[in-house]
């Protein structure tokens, strides 16, 4: 009965919002058929290769106050830390030896790190490891700042839009944060030649199935190189502490829809997915994901970068996580590879 929709999505990468909604609302009946098509689409571009990105969470200071996020400025219980430039580049060196060829520098919006400091860190990593990509995930900045970071050699930028519905956006963030500015940032980043990652939380408070259907249209329109999604998970020291968590099952279903909508997109099975379900990352890969982003931050700070409660892998050494992940990935029939893992449109 849903065969025609699944077939058309697989062939054309596009459905109407109403059609996406039908699939989302009947996901029990279509999940496996969709996941199978999603795996086939992934294989066409990536074979059975899974890319890894070393995540360096270098500051948990943040000037913003997103209602969902554990490192929001208003959380006075958070123990704040900043890594020095040497600690950041050192984490990348460690990661290189473990087989990482992409480093993701992620932090809260922390004005302590000036453009100059960040550009220096990017240049150092790119000089020491010219065969690697540097991805930044530093939130909203002005065009000139993005331009300097790009000039310093940064290759990619992750900036989730969180929700494609501006009214919904306004219920997840204080008035100082504007959906329009998010879009401006994403456009600036694209125009500067970054490979750009956007994304949203699944099951954030107030999100409807129709919103999710609209997310797929938004992704199609924006044509990102990467899409990061994960279930919303409550954090005890945020206004959303009492809200229900998003589900791993729905997240995986959306991963399949995203894979079929943007077949060549780089699509991580995220840490939040692995937190919502102990087998979440494996299930994400079985649903069509092709990227994992293990933590490379020093173990001493890992418990402090808590965006949500219960985050996994906060006690493990980087070397332990990568071994653990290799075993987990093998069980899905895929294989972690030592590769930069550019988007096919950008591969050298
Ligand atoms: N639950 C799930 N994901 C969250 N993020 C922030 N807070 C939470 C939470 N409580 C996600 C946001 C952000 C990314 C870095 O982490 O989507 O963009
Ligand atoms: Fe960190 Fe399994 S990935 S312990």
mmCIF file of C-alpha atoms and ligand atoms in Angstrom:
data_model
loop_
_atom_site.group_PDB
_atom_site.id
_atom_site.type_symbol
_atom_site.label_atom_id
_atom_site.label_comp_id
_atom_site.label_asym_id
_atom_site.label_seq_id
_atom_site.Cartn_x
_atom_site.Cartn_y
_atom_site.Cartn_z
ATOM 1 C CA UNK A 1 0.000 0.000 0.000
ATOM 2 C CA UNK A 2 2.903 2.349 0.784
ATOM 3 C CA UNK A 3 5.071 0.654 -1.848
ATOM 4 C CA UNK A 4 4.496 3.387 -4.414
ATOM 5 C CA UNK A 5 5.615 6.121 -2.008
ATOM 6 C CA UNK A 6 8.726 4.238 -0.954
ATOM 7 C CA UNK A 7 9.506 3.467 -4.556
ATOM 8 C CA UNK A 8 9.107 7.049 -5.707
ATOM 9 C CA UNK A 9 11.165 8.387 -2.790
ATOM 10 C CA UNK A 10 13.954 5.929 -3.638
ATOM 11 C CA UNK A 11 13.890 6.860 -7.311
ATOM 12 C CA UNK A 12 13.456 10.642 -7.106
ATOM 13 C CA UNK A 13 14.568 11.652 -3.592
ATOM 14 C CA UNK A 14 11.462 13.759 -3.184
ATOM 15 C CA UNK A 15 7.962 13.510 -1.748
ATOM 16 C CA UNK A 16 5.439 16.144 -0.745
ATOM 17 C CA UNK A 17 5.078 17.051 2.936
ATOM 18 C CA UNK A 18 1.765 15.152 3.020
ATOM 19 C CA UNK A 19 3.443 12.060 1.600
ATOM 20 C CA UNK A 20 6.328 12.202 4.072
ATOM 21 C CA UNK A 21 3.694 12.551 6.787
ATOM 22 C CA UNK A 22 1.920 9.371 5.638
ATOM 23 C CA UNK A 23 5.185 7.445 5.929
ATOM 24 C CA UNK A 24 6.020 8.962 9.334
ATOM 25 C CA UNK A 25 2.593 8.156 10.723
ATOM 26 C CA UNK A 26 2.669 4.598 9.393
ATOM 27 C CA UNK A 27 6.267 3.912 10.207
ATOM 28 C CA UNK A 28 5.610 0.558 11.886
ATOM 29 C CA UNK A 29 4.511 -0.833 8.514
ATOM 30 C CA UNK A 30 7.268 0.699 6.377
ATOM 31 C CA UNK A 31 10.323 0.854 8.630
ATOM 32 C CA UNK A 32 12.155 -2.220 7.368
ATOM 33 C CA UNK A 33 11.411 -1.650 3.681
ATOM 34 C CA UNK A 34 12.607 1.936 4.006
ATOM 35 C CA UNK A 35 15.754 0.986 5.939
ATOM 36 C CA UNK A 36 16.644 -1.550 3.273
ATOM 37 C CA UNK A 37 16.346 1.055 0.513
ATOM 38 C CA UNK A 38 18.337 3.496 2.640
ATOM 39 C CA UNK A 39 21.189 0.990 3.017
ATOM 40 C CA UNK A 40 21.196 0.399 -0.737
ATOM 41 C CA UNK A 41 21.359 4.153 -1.377
ATOM 42 C CA UNK A 42 24.247 4.502 1.080
ATOM 43 C CA UNK A 43 26.118 1.639 -0.551
ATOM 44 C CA UNK A 44 25.891 3.318 -3.934
ATOM 45 C CA UNK A 45 28.021 6.222 -2.682
ATOM 46 C CA UNK A 46 29.975 4.768 0.215
ATOM 47 C CA UNK A 47 30.044 0.965 -0.081
ATOM 48 C CA UNK A 48 30.216 -0.459 3.437
ATOM 49 C CA UNK A 49 32.547 2.287 4.679
ATOM 50 C CA UNK A 50 31.806 4.196 7.875
ATOM 51 C CA UNK A 51 33.706 7.435 8.478
ATOM 52 C CA UNK A 52 34.805 8.526 11.933
ATOM 53 C CA UNK A 53 35.246 12.107 13.146
ATOM 54 C CA UNK A 54 37.201 12.932 16.278
ATOM 55 C CA UNK A 55 35.098 15.288 18.372
ATOM 56 C CA UNK A 56 37.084 17.743 20.517
ATOM 57 C CA UNK A 57 34.721 19.522 22.919
ATOM 58 C CA UNK A 58 37.055 22.375 23.763
ATOM 59 C CA UNK A 59 34.855 24.710 25.835
ATOM 60 C CA UNK A 60 31.582 24.324 27.681
ATOM 61 C CA UNK A 61 31.231 28.058 28.312
ATOM 62 C CA UNK A 62 28.284 29.422 26.340
ATOM 63 C CA UNK A 63 26.708 32.847 26.200
ATOM 64 C CA UNK A 64 23.379 31.480 24.964
ATOM 65 C CA UNK A 65 20.465 30.083 26.895
ATOM 66 C CA UNK A 66 18.761 27.482 24.704
ATOM 67 C CA UNK A 67 16.013 25.934 26.824
ATOM 68 C CA UNK A 68 17.079 22.363 26.034
ATOM 69 C CA UNK A 69 20.835 22.553 26.457
ATOM 70 C CA UNK A 70 22.805 21.538 29.541
ATOM 71 C CA UNK A 71 25.655 23.994 28.933
ATOM 72 C CA UNK A 72 23.336 27.020 28.650
ATOM 73 C CA UNK A 73 24.644 30.140 30.387
ATOM 74 C CA UNK A 74 21.836 29.940 32.951
ATOM 75 C CA UNK A 75 22.984 26.565 34.256
ATOM 76 C CA UNK A 76 25.064 27.802 37.173
ATOM 77 C CA UNK A 77 25.618 24.224 38.347
ATOM 78 C CA UNK A 78 27.694 23.369 35.263
ATOM 79 C CA UNK A 79 31.414 23.084 35.979
ATOM 80 C CA UNK A 80 32.971 25.174 33.239
ATOM 81 C CA UNK A 81 36.244 24.426 31.432
ATOM 82 C CA UNK A 82 38.287 25.637 28.501
ATOM 83 C CA UNK A 83 41.003 23.671 26.719
ATOM 84 C CA UNK A 84 44.212 25.510 25.815
ATOM 85 C CA UNK A 85 45.337 25.640 22.166
ATOM 86 C CA UNK A 86 48.010 23.074 23.073
ATOM 87 C CA UNK A 87 45.425 20.736 24.587
ATOM 88 C CA UNK A 88 43.243 21.059 21.485
ATOM 89 C CA UNK A 89 46.022 20.426 18.974
ATOM 90 C CA UNK A 90 47.337 17.661 21.249
ATOM 91 C CA UNK A 91 43.946 15.921 21.156
ATOM 92 C CA UNK A 92 44.109 16.050 17.351
ATOM 93 C CA UNK A 93 47.624 14.524 17.425
ATOM 94 C CA UNK A 94 46.358 11.666 19.600
ATOM 95 C CA UNK A 95 43.409 11.234 17.260
ATOM 96 C CA UNK A 96 45.651 11.086 14.217
ATOM 97 C CA UNK A 97 47.560 8.148 15.705
ATOM 98 C CA UNK A 98 44.242 6.387 16.352
ATOM 99 C CA UNK A 99 43.251 6.702 12.674
ATOM 100 C CA UNK A 100 41.125 9.846 12.681
ATOM 101 C CA UNK A 101 41.414 12.040 9.573
ATOM 102 C CA UNK A 102 38.741 14.575 10.542
ATOM 103 C CA UNK A 103 38.743 16.658 13.703
ATOM 104 C CA UNK A 104 35.619 18.441 14.852
ATOM 105 C CA UNK A 105 36.275 21.414 17.120
ATOM 106 C CA UNK A 106 33.049 21.937 19.000
ATOM 107 C CA UNK A 107 32.199 24.320 21.797
ATOM 108 C CA UNK A 108 29.587 26.576 23.284
ATOM 109 C CA UNK A 109 29.469 30.140 21.982
ATOM 110 C CA UNK A 110 32.452 31.324 24.010
ATOM 111 C CA UNK A 111 33.872 34.782 23.160
ATOM 112 C CA UNK A 112 37.081 33.867 25.041
ATOM 113 C CA UNK A 113 38.340 32.244 21.819
ATOM 114 C CA UNK A 114 38.980 35.057 19.367
ATOM 115 C CA UNK A 115 39.066 34.593 15.607
ATOM 116 C CA UNK A 116 42.860 34.851 15.812
ATOM 117 C CA UNK A 117 43.157 32.089 18.418
ATOM 118 C CA UNK A 118 40.806 29.807 16.510
ATOM 119 C CA UNK A 119 42.503 30.511 13.183
ATOM 120 C CA UNK A 120 45.874 29.659 14.792
ATOM 121 C CA UNK A 121 44.525 26.370 16.126
ATOM 122 C CA UNK A 122 43.070 25.463 12.719
ATOM 123 C CA UNK A 123 46.331 26.346 10.961
ATOM 124 C CA UNK A 124 48.389 24.312 13.415
ATOM 125 C CA UNK A 125 46.240 21.202 12.959
ATOM 126 C CA UNK A 126 46.197 21.583 9.152
ATOM 127 C CA UNK A 127 49.987 22.103 9.044
ATOM 128 C CA UNK A 128 50.725 19.098 11.247
ATOM 129 C CA UNK A 129 48.168 16.886 9.497
ATOM 130 C CA UNK A 130 47.744 18.090 5.908
ATOM 131 C CA UNK A 131 45.822 14.922 5.016
ATOM 132 C CA UNK A 132 43.066 15.773 7.514
ATOM 133 C CA UNK A 133 39.896 17.853 7.480
ATOM 134 C CA UNK A 134 39.059 20.335 10.213
ATOM 135 C CA UNK A 135 35.376 20.802 11.002
ATOM 136 C CA UNK A 136 34.188 23.649 13.207
ATOM 137 C CA UNK A 137 31.054 23.672 15.345
ATOM 138 C CA UNK A 138 31.126 27.026 17.123
ATOM 139 C CA UNK A 139 27.623 28.331 16.640
ATOM 140 C CA UNK A 140 26.562 31.657 15.171
ATOM 141 C CA UNK A 141 29.280 34.138 14.132
ATOM 142 C CA UNK A 142 29.475 36.978 11.650
ATOM 143 C CA UNK A 143 30.508 36.579 8.029
ATOM 144 C CA UNK A 144 33.961 38.066 8.598
ATOM 145 C CA UNK A 145 34.693 35.592 11.369
ATOM 146 C CA UNK A 146 33.586 32.639 9.243
ATOM 147 C CA UNK A 147 35.697 34.032 6.391
ATOM 148 C CA UNK A 148 38.836 34.162 8.545
ATOM 149 C CA UNK A 149 38.314 30.630 9.798
ATOM 150 C CA UNK A 150 37.828 29.375 6.269
ATOM 151 C CA UNK A 151 40.960 31.224 5.165
ATOM 152 C CA UNK A 152 42.859 29.563 8.025
ATOM 153 C CA UNK A 153 42.013 26.225 6.438
ATOM 154 C CA UNK A 154 38.807 25.018 8.089
ATOM 155 C CA UNK A 155 37.033 22.682 5.669
ATOM 156 C CA UNK A 156 33.612 22.105 7.166
ATOM 157 C CA UNK A 157 31.145 23.659 9.600
ATOM 158 C CA UNK A 158 28.313 22.133 11.622
ATOM 159 C CA UNK A 159 25.439 24.387 12.612
ATOM 160 C CA UNK A 160 22.169 22.633 13.304
ATOM 161 C CA UNK A 161 19.067 24.677 12.593
ATOM 162 C CA UNK A 162 17.344 22.683 15.436
ATOM 163 C CA UNK A 163 13.895 23.014 13.807
ATOM 164 C CA UNK A 164 12.796 24.306 10.404
ATOM 165 C CA UNK A 165 9.637 25.817 11.885
ATOM 166 C CA UNK A 166 10.356 29.440 12.968
ATOM 167 C CA UNK A 167 7.459 29.449 15.485
ATOM 168 C CA UNK A 168 8.766 26.208 16.996
ATOM 169 C CA UNK A 169 12.288 27.664 17.015
ATOM 170 C CA UNK A 170 10.988 30.545 19.145
ATOM 171 C CA UNK A 171 9.692 28.093 21.778
ATOM 172 C CA UNK A 172 13.077 26.354 22.068
ATOM 173 C CA UNK A 173 15.175 29.514 22.378
ATOM 174 C CA UNK A 174 15.070 32.888 24.132
ATOM 175 C CA UNK A 175 14.037 35.872 22.015
ATOM 176 C CA UNK A 176 17.680 36.917 21.549
ATOM 177 C CA UNK A 177 18.160 33.896 19.285
ATOM 178 C CA UNK A 178 16.577 34.318 15.873
ATOM 179 C CA UNK A 179 15.790 31.606 13.347
ATOM 180 C CA UNK A 180 16.579 34.127 10.575
ATOM 181 C CA UNK A 181 20.093 34.575 11.924
ATOM 182 C CA UNK A 182 20.621 30.793 11.903
ATOM 183 C CA UNK A 183 19.667 30.758 8.230
ATOM 184 C CA UNK A 184 21.929 33.721 7.523
ATOM 185 C CA UNK A 185 24.832 31.852 9.142
ATOM 186 C CA UNK A 186 24.130 28.684 7.162
ATOM 187 C CA UNK A 187 24.001 30.662 3.903
ATOM 188 C CA UNK A 188 27.210 32.550 4.767
ATOM 189 C CA UNK A 189 28.984 29.286 5.488
ATOM 190 C CA UNK A 190 27.867 27.799 2.179
ATOM 191 C CA UNK A 191 28.910 30.886 0.232
ATOM 192 C CA UNK A 192 32.386 30.686 1.814
ATOM 193 C CA UNK A 193 32.847 27.159 0.488
ATOM 194 C CA UNK A 194 32.549 25.200 3.716
ATOM 195 C CA UNK A 195 31.013 21.746 3.534
ATOM 196 C CA UNK A 196 28.037 22.497 5.734
ATOM 197 C CA UNK A 197 26.153 20.327 8.187
ATOM 198 C CA UNK A 198 22.698 21.247 9.466
ATOM 199 C CA UNK A 199 20.232 19.239 11.520
ATOM 200 C CA UNK A 200 17.529 19.057 14.116
ATOM 201 C CA UNK A 201 16.506 17.366 17.329
ATOM 202 C CA UNK A 202 13.906 14.617 17.155
ATOM 203 C CA UNK A 203 11.094 14.824 19.683
ATOM 204 C CA UNK A 204 11.957 18.253 21.036
ATOM 205 C CA UNK A 205 9.077 19.733 23.079
ATOM 206 C CA UNK A 206 6.229 20.904 20.843
ATOM 207 C CA UNK A 207 7.444 19.165 17.673
ATOM 208 C CA UNK A 208 4.663 17.601 15.580
ATOM 209 C CA UNK A 209 4.759 14.883 12.919
ATOM 210 C CA UNK A 210 3.965 17.601 10.401
ATOM 211 C CA UNK A 211 7.045 19.511 11.578
ATOM 212 C CA UNK A 212 9.099 16.385 10.889
ATOM 213 C CA UNK A 213 7.637 16.074 7.392
ATOM 214 C CA UNK A 214 8.570 19.729 6.811
ATOM 215 C CA UNK A 215 12.125 19.021 8.020
ATOM 216 C CA UNK A 216 12.607 16.746 5.022
ATOM 217 C CA UNK A 217 11.471 19.468 2.606
ATOM 218 C CA UNK A 218 13.765 21.941 4.353
ATOM 219 C CA UNK A 219 16.745 19.591 4.019
ATOM 220 C CA UNK A 220 15.985 19.065 0.344
ATOM 221 C CA UNK A 221 15.876 22.800 -0.213
ATOM 222 C CA UNK A 222 19.049 23.565 1.745
ATOM 223 C CA UNK A 223 21.133 20.784 0.148
ATOM 224 C CA UNK A 224 23.563 20.370 3.050
ATOM 225 C CA UNK A 225 26.632 18.124 2.810
ATOM 226 C CA UNK A 226 25.964 16.678 6.261
ATOM 227 C CA UNK A 227 22.871 16.238 8.418
ATOM 228 C CA UNK A 228 23.114 15.690 12.181
ATOM 229 C CA UNK A 229 20.002 14.531 14.007
ATOM 230 C CA UNK A 230 19.504 13.019 17.442
ATOM 231 C CA UNK A 231 16.709 12.530 19.917
ATOM 232 C CA UNK A 232 16.020 15.385 22.329
ATOM 233 C CA UNK A 233 17.108 14.233 25.785
ATOM 234 C CA UNK A 234 16.221 16.271 28.868
ATOM 235 C CA UNK A 235 18.892 17.772 31.115
ATOM 236 C CA UNK A 236 18.102 18.236 34.800
ATOM 237 C CA UNK A 237 19.318 21.840 35.021
ATOM 238 C CA UNK A 238 17.335 23.244 32.096
ATOM 239 C CA UNK A 239 13.774 24.541 31.698
ATOM 240 C CA UNK A 240 12.997 21.361 29.727
ATOM 241 C CA UNK A 241 13.988 19.023 32.592
ATOM 242 C CA UNK A 242 10.475 17.557 32.844
ATOM 243 C CA UNK A 243 9.878 17.074 29.104
ATOM 244 C CA UNK A 244 9.687 13.652 27.471
ATOM 245 C CA UNK A 245 12.725 12.389 25.569
ATOM 246 C CA UNK A 246 12.650 11.876 21.817
ATOM 247 C CA UNK A 247 12.750 8.270 20.654
ATOM 248 C CA UNK A 248 15.632 6.347 19.127
ATOM 249 C CA UNK A 249 13.167 4.467 16.943
ATOM 250 C CA UNK A 250 11.761 7.644 15.344
ATOM 251 C CA UNK A 251 15.286 9.032 14.944
ATOM 252 C CA UNK A 252 16.343 5.914 13.011
ATOM 253 C CA UNK A 253 13.249 6.120 10.839
ATOM 254 C CA UNK A 254 14.118 9.725 9.989
ATOM 255 C CA UNK A 255 17.702 8.697 9.198
ATOM 256 C CA UNK A 256 16.280 6.382 6.526
ATOM 257 C CA UNK A 257 14.070 9.149 5.119
ATOM 258 C CA UNK A 258 17.024 11.561 5.055
ATOM 259 C CA UNK A 259 19.276 9.012 3.326
ATOM 260 C CA UNK A 260 16.682 8.544 0.589
ATOM 261 C CA UNK A 261 15.991 12.274 0.270
ATOM 262 C CA UNK A 262 19.692 13.213 0.048
ATOM 263 C CA UNK A 263 21.348 9.929 -0.994
ATOM 264 C CA UNK A 264 24.971 11.123 -0.878
ATOM 265 C CA UNK A 265 24.705 13.087 2.391
ATOM 266 C CA UNK A 266 27.127 12.438 5.260
ATOM 267 C CA UNK A 267 24.869 11.201 8.030
ATOM 268 C CA UNK A 268 26.077 10.464 11.564
ATOM 269 C CA UNK A 269 24.608 8.027 14.052
ATOM 270 C CA UNK A 270 24.997 10.464 16.929
ATOM 271 C CA UNK A 271 26.016 10.151 20.563
ATOM 272 C CA UNK A 272 22.496 11.243 21.589
ATOM 273 C CA UNK A 273 21.117 8.293 19.606
ATOM 274 C CA UNK A 274 23.574 5.992 21.390
ATOM 275 C CA UNK A 275 22.445 7.478 24.697
ATOM 276 C CA UNK A 276 18.712 7.038 24.022
ATOM 277 C CA UNK A 277 19.255 3.360 23.154
ATOM 278 C CA UNK A 278 22.351 1.292 24.034
ATOM 279 C CA UNK A 279 22.303 -0.073 20.471
ATOM 280 C CA UNK A 280 21.252 3.257 18.945
ATOM 281 C CA UNK A 281 24.379 3.815 16.874
ATOM 282 C CA UNK A 282 24.252 0.324 15.371
ATOM 283 C CA UNK A 283 20.557 0.809 14.607
ATOM 284 C CA UNK A 284 21.371 4.191 13.063
ATOM 285 C CA UNK A 285 23.875 2.558 10.739
ATOM 286 C CA UNK A 286 21.332 -0.125 9.822
ATOM 287 C CA UNK A 287 18.917 2.728 9.015
ATOM 288 C CA UNK A 288 21.362 4.394 6.592
ATOM 289 C CA UNK A 289 23.844 6.461 8.647
ATOM 290 C CA UNK A 290 27.503 6.402 7.542
ATOM 291 C CA UNK A 291 29.390 8.524 10.100
ATOM 292 C CA UNK A 292 30.324 8.165 13.777
ATOM 293 C CA UNK A 293 31.704 10.958 15.920
ATOM 294 C CA UNK A 294 33.511 9.548 18.941
ATOM 295 C CA UNK A 295 34.864 11.828 21.629
ATOM 296 C CA UNK A 296 38.548 12.821 21.514
ATOM 297 C CA UNK A 297 38.382 15.307 24.400
ATOM 298 C CA UNK A 298 40.650 14.606 27.381
ATOM 299 C CA UNK A 299 38.858 12.202 29.737
ATOM 300 C CA UNK A 300 39.221 14.779 32.540
ATOM 301 C CA UNK A 301 36.675 17.141 30.903
ATOM 302 C CA UNK A 302 34.285 14.670 29.295
ATOM 303 C CA UNK A 303 31.783 14.594 32.134
ATOM 304 C CA UNK A 304 31.537 18.376 31.959
ATOM 305 C CA UNK A 305 30.330 18.618 28.356
ATOM 306 C CA UNK A 306 26.838 17.437 29.162
ATOM 307 C CA UNK A 307 24.228 18.763 26.747
ATOM 308 C CA UNK A 308 21.751 16.215 28.154
ATOM 309 C CA UNK A 309 21.643 13.723 31.029
ATOM 310 C CA UNK A 310 23.108 10.237 30.750
ATOM 311 C CA UNK A 311 25.592 10.897 27.924
ATOM 312 C CA UNK A 312 27.576 7.776 27.002
ATOM 313 C CA UNK A 313 31.356 7.380 26.733
ATOM 314 C CA UNK A 314 32.220 10.101 29.245
ATOM 315 C CA UNK A 315 34.572 7.799 31.157
ATOM 316 C CA UNK A 316 36.219 5.969 28.283
ATOM 317 C CA UNK A 317 39.655 6.637 26.769
ATOM 318 C CA UNK A 318 39.567 7.599 23.076
ATOM 319 C CA UNK A 319 41.412 4.364 22.289
ATOM 320 C CA UNK A 320 38.755 2.323 24.107
ATOM 321 C CA UNK A 321 35.903 4.022 22.274
ATOM 322 C CA UNK A 322 37.420 3.451 18.877
ATOM 323 C CA UNK A 323 38.010 -0.249 19.588
ATOM 324 C CA UNK A 324 34.478 -0.570 20.953
ATOM 325 C CA UNK A 325 33.053 1.138 17.870
ATOM 326 C CA UNK A 326 35.040 -1.011 15.437
ATOM 327 C CA UNK A 327 33.469 -4.106 16.991
ATOM 328 C CA UNK A 328 29.998 -2.600 17.020
ATOM 329 C CA UNK A 329 30.230 -1.472 13.387
ATOM 330 C CA UNK A 330 31.479 -4.860 12.207
ATOM 331 C CA UNK A 331 28.268 -6.432 13.500
ATOM 332 C CA UNK A 332 26.288 -4.248 11.080
ATOM 333 C CA UNK A 333 28.285 -5.535 8.100
ATOM 334 C CA UNK A 334 30.063 -2.187 7.728
ATOM 335 C CA UNK A 335 33.663 -1.177 8.426
ATOM 336 C CA UNK A 336 35.273 1.895 9.989
ATOM 337 C CA UNK A 337 37.885 3.310 7.613
ATOM 338 C CA UNK A 338 40.891 5.613 7.979
ATOM 339 C CA UNK A 339 39.815 8.386 5.598
ATOM 340 C CA UNK A 340 39.023 12.060 5.471
ATOM 341 C CA UNK A 341 35.546 11.222 4.220
ATOM 342 C CA UNK A 342 34.637 14.302 2.206
ATOM 343 C CA UNK A 343 31.220 14.639 0.638
ATOM 344 C CA UNK A 344 31.358 13.006 -2.849
ATOM 345 C CA UNK A 345 30.800 16.430 -4.471
ATOM 346 C CA UNK A 346 33.958 17.700 -2.772
ATOM 347 C CA UNK A 347 36.274 14.705 -2.858
ATOM 348 C CA UNK A 348 39.730 15.420 -4.380
HETATM 349 N N1 LIG B 1 19.192 16.759 23.789
HETATM 350 C C1 LIG B 1 19.608 16.392 22.564
HETATM 351 N N2 LIG B 1 20.413 17.134 21.790
HETATM 352 C C2 LIG B 1 20.822 18.317 22.285
HETATM 353 N N3 LIG B 1 21.602 19.265 21.760
HETATM 354 C C3 LIG B 1 21.725 20.254 22.672
HETATM 355 N N4 LIG B 1 21.033 19.975 23.770
HETATM 356 C C4 LIG B 1 20.456 18.761 23.569
HETATM 357 C C5 LIG B 1 19.596 17.937 24.317
HETATM 358 N N5 LIG B 1 19.183 18.283 25.537
HETATM 359 C C6 LIG B 1 22.109 19.198 20.388
HETATM 360 C C7 LIG B 1 21.675 20.418 19.594
HETATM 361 C C8 LIG B 1 22.993 21.087 19.243
HETATM 362 C C9 LIG B 1 23.959 19.935 19.299
HETATM 363 C C10 LIG B 1 25.382 20.320 19.500
HETATM 364 O O1 LIG B 1 23.502 19.160 20.380
HETATM 365 O O2 LIG B 1 21.010 19.994 18.417
HETATM 366 O O3 LIG B 1 22.995 21.717 17.994
HETATM 367 FE FE1 LIG B 2 32.785 4.732 23.635
HETATM 368 FE FE2 LIG B 2 31.792 2.242 23.003
HETATM 369 S S1 LIG B 2 32.046 3.983 21.761
HETATM 370 S S2 LIG B 2 32.862 2.911 24.807
#
